[in-house]
Short mmCIF file of C-alpha atoms in Angstrom, two decimals:
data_model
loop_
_atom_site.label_atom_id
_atom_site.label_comp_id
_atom_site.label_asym_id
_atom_site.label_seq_id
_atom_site.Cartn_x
_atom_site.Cartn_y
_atom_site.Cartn_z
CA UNK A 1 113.52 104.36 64.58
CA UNK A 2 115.92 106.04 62.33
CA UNK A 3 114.66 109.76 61.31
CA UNK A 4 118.79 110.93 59.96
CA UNK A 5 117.45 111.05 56.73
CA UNK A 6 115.36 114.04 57.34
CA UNK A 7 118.72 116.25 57.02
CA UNK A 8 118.80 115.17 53.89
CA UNK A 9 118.27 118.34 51.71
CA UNK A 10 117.02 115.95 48.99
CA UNK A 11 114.10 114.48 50.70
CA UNK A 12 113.48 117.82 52.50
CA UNK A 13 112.63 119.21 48.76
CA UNK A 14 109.98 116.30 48.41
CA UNK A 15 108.64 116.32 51.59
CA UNK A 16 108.14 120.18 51.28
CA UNK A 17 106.86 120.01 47.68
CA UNK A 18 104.69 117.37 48.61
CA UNK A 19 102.98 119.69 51.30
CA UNK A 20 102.96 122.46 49.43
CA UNK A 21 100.98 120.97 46.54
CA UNK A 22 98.86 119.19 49.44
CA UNK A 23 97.82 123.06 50.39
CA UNK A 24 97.32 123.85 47.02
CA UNK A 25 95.07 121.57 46.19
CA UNK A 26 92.82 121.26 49.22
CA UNK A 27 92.69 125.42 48.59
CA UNK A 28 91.97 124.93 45.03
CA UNK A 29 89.23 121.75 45.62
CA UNK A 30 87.32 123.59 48.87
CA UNK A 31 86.75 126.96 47.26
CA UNK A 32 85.81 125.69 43.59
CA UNK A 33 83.91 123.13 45.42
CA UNK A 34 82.07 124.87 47.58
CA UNK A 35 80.84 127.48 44.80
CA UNK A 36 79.73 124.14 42.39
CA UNK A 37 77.86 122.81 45.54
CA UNK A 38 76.00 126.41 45.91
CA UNK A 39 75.17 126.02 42.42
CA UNK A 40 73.82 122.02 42.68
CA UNK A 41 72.13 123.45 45.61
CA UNK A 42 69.93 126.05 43.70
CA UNK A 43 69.68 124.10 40.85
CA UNK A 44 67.62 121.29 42.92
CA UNK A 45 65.76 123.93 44.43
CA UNK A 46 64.88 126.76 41.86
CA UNK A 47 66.12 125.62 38.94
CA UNK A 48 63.92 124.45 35.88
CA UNK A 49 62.99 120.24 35.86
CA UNK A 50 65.19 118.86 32.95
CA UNK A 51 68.46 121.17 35.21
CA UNK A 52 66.92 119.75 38.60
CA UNK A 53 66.89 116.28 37.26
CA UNK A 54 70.59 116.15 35.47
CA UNK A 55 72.08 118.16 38.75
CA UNK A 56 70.24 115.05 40.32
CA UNK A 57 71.78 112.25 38.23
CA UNK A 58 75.02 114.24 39.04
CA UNK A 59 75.07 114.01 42.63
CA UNK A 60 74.05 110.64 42.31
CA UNK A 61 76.97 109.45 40.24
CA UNK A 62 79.56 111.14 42.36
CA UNK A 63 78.26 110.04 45.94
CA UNK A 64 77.37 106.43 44.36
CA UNK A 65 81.07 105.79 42.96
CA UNK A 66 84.55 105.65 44.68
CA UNK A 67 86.87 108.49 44.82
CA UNK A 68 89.47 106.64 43.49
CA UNK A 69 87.14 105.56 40.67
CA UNK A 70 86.74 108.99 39.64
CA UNK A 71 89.92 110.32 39.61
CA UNK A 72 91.38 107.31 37.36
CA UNK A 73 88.56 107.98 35.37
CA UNK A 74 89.33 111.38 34.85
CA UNK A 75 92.95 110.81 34.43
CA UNK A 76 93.62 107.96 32.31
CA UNK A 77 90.27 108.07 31.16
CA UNK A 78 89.49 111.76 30.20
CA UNK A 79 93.22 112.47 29.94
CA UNK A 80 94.17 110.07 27.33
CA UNK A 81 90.82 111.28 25.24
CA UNK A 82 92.07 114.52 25.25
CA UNK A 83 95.59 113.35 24.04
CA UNK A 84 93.59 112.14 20.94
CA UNK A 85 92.03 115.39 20.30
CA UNK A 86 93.58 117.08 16.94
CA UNK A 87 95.75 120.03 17.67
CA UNK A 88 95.48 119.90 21.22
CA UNK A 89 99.14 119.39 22.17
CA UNK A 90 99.63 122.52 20.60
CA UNK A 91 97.00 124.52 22.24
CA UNK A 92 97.51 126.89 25.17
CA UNK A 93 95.70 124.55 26.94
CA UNK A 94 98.00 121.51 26.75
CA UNK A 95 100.26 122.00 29.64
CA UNK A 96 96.97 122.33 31.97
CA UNK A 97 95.33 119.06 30.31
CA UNK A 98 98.97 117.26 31.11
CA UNK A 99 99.06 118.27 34.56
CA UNK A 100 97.80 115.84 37.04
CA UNK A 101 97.09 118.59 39.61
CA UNK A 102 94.40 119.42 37.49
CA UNK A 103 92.89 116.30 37.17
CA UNK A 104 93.24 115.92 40.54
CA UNK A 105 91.48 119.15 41.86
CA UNK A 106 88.44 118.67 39.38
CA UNK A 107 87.53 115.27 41.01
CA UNK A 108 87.99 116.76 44.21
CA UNK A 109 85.74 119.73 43.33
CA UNK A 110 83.03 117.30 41.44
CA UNK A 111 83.04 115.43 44.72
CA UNK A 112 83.03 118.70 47.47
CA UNK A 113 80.16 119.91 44.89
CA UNK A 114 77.84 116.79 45.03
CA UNK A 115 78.25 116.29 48.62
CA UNK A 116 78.69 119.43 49.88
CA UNK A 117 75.96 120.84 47.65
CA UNK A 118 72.76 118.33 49.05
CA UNK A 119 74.26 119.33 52.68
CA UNK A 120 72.98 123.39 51.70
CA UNK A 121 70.21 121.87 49.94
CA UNK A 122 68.84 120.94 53.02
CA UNK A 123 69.89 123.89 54.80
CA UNK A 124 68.05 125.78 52.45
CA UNK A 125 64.86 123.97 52.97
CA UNK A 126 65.29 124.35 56.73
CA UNK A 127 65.40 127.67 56.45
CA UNK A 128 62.17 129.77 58.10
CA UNK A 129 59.90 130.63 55.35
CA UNK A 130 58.77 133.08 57.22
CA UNK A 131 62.14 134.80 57.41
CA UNK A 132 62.01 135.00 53.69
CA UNK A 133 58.57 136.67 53.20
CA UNK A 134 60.02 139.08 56.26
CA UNK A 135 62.71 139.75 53.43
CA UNK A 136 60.24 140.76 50.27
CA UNK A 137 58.09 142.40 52.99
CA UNK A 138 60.92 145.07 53.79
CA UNK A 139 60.98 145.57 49.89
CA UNK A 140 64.19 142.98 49.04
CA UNK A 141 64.24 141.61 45.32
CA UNK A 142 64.44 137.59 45.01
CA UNK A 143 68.31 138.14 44.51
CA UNK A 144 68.53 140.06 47.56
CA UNK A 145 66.85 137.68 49.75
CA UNK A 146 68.97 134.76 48.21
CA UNK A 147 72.47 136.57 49.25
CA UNK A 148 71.52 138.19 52.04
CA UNK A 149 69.12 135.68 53.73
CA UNK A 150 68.75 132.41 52.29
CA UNK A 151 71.78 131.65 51.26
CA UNK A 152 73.72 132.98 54.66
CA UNK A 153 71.35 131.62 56.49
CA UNK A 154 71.14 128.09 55.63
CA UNK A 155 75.25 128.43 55.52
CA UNK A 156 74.81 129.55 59.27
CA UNK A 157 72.64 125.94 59.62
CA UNK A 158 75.08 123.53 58.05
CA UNK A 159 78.38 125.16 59.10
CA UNK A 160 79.44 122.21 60.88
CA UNK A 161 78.63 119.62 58.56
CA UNK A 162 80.50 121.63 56.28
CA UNK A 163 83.71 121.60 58.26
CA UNK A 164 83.45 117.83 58.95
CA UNK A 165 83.40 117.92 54.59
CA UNK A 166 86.69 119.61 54.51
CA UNK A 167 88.58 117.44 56.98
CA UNK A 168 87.20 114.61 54.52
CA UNK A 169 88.65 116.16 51.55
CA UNK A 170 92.05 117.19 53.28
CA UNK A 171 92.39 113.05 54.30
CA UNK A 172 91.45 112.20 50.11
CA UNK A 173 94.09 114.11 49.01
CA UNK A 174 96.47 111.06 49.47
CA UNK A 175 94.72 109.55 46.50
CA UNK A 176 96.45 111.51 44.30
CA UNK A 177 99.85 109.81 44.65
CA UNK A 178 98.26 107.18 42.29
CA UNK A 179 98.28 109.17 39.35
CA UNK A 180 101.86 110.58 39.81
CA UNK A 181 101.04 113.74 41.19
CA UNK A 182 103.71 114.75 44.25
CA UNK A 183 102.20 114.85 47.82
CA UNK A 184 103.36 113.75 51.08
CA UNK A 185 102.37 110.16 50.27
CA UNK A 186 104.30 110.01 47.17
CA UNK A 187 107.01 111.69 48.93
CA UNK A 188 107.11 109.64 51.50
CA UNK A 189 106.68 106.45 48.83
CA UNK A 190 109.72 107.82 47.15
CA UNK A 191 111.31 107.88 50.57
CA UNK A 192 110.92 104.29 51.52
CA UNK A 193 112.07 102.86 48.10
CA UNK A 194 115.56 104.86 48.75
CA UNK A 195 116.41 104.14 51.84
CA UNK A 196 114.31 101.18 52.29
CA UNK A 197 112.98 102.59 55.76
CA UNK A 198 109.31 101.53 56.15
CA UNK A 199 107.77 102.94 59.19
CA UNK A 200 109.48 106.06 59.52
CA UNK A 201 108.35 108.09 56.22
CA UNK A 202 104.94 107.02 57.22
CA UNK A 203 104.77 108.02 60.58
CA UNK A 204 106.04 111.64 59.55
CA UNK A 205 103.08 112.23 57.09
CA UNK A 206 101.10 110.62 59.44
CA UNK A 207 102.19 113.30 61.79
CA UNK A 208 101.68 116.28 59.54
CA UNK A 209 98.95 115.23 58.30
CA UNK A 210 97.41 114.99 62.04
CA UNK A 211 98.84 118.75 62.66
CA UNK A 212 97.21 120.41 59.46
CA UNK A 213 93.93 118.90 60.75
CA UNK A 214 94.29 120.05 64.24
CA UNK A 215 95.12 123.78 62.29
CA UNK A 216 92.12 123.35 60.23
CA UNK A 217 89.65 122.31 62.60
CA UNK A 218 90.27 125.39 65.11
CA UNK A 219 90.61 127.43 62.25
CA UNK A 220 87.19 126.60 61.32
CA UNK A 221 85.96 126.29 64.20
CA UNK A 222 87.10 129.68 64.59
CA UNK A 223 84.84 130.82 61.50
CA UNK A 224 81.84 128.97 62.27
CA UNK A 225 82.26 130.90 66.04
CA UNK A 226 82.36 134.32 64.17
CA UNK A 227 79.88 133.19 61.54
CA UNK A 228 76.74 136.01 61.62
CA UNK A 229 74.11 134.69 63.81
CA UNK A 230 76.31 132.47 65.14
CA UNK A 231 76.81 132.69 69.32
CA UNK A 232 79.45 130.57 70.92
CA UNK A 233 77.87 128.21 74.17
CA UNK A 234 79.71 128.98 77.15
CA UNK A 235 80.85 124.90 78.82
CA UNK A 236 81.58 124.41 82.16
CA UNK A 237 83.83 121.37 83.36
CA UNK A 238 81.24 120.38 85.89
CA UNK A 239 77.12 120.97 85.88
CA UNK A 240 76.04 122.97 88.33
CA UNK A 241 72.96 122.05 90.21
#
């Protein structure tokens, strides 16, 4: 195993922009996604038939199609529709329509939003009904019980499946090395073709890729512990009789 290219200031400035933009975007992707799947999820639930039944079709298409599907479609699809729009390239807008990132982290939010948001669905509908009427009973308006009961509850129920969701979208990221957008894959890609090493650039992704997980998971694991209503279960190593 040779690893002597790693003093090479060169590749350390594409191995570190490669993370950094692998941050960014699983940032950028979890919180927009998250808020879109809050929104599917009330839409299914409250929202008038013709919205129930096209937030429907939506979740349908994303969770029935590849990843990878979507983001080429977006990208070379949507991307070179937009190229064709008049004026465009002049707009303020331009350099954000040109920017794979962007493309990127609004296939990655589509898909956090359709999965993510039938995973509160259900929460929601396991909540207690009776919970709720103990809400309008103490004098709460319907918006009151939605953020301050419903909504935290059925968060409270689904935690963990949410969790398990972002270590999925933090092991998708890769996919965005196809459309020319700089992570630690396409670092590591760029790598290999310059020094012709083939293991080596892999296994050090590999590795920091398996390290951010480990940081993620105990630092959710960490929320869903402190989470309101939540209560830690205390484990022994050996059952007691």
């Amino acid at each position: 195993m040779d690893f002597s290219w790693l003093s090479d200031p060169f590749y350390q400035a594409y191995l570190w922009e490669g993370f950094v933009n692998t941050l960014w975007l699983l940032l950028v992707s979890a919180l927009g996604g998250l808020l879109l799947a809050v929104a599917v999820a009330l839409a299914r639930l409250r929202g008038p038939r013709p919205l129930a039944w096209l937030v429907w079709a939506f979740t349908t298409v994303i969770r029935g199609t590849p990843l990878l599907v979507q983001l080429f479609f977006f990208y070379y699809g949507v991307g070179r529709l937009l190229e064709g729009v008049p004026g465009i390239r002049d707009s303020l807008l331009w350099p954000l329509l040109r920017d794979p990132f962007f493309f990127g982290a609004l296939t990655f939010i589509l898909s956090v939003g359709a999965y993510s948001g039938e995973v509160i669905r259900g929460a929601m509908q396991s909540v207690p009904r009776g919970e709720l009427e103990a809400g309008r009973a103490f004098g709460l308006s319907g918006f009151q019980v939605l953020y301050r009961l419903w909504l935290p509850r059925a968060i409270q129920l689904c935690l963990p499946t949410l969790t398990g969701e972002m270590i999925l979208l933090l092991k998708s990221v890769p996919l965005v090395s196809t459309i020319a957008l700089m992570d630690l894959l396409q670092a590591a890609n760029i790598i290999r073709d310059e020094t012709f090493l083939v293991y080596e650039p892999l296994l050090l992704i590999a590795g920091i890729y398996l390290a951010t997980t480990i940081v993620l998971t105990l630092g959710l694991r960490l929320v869903e512990l402190n989470f309101p209503g939540m209560r830690p279960t205390r484990r022994r190593w050996l059952p007691i009789r």
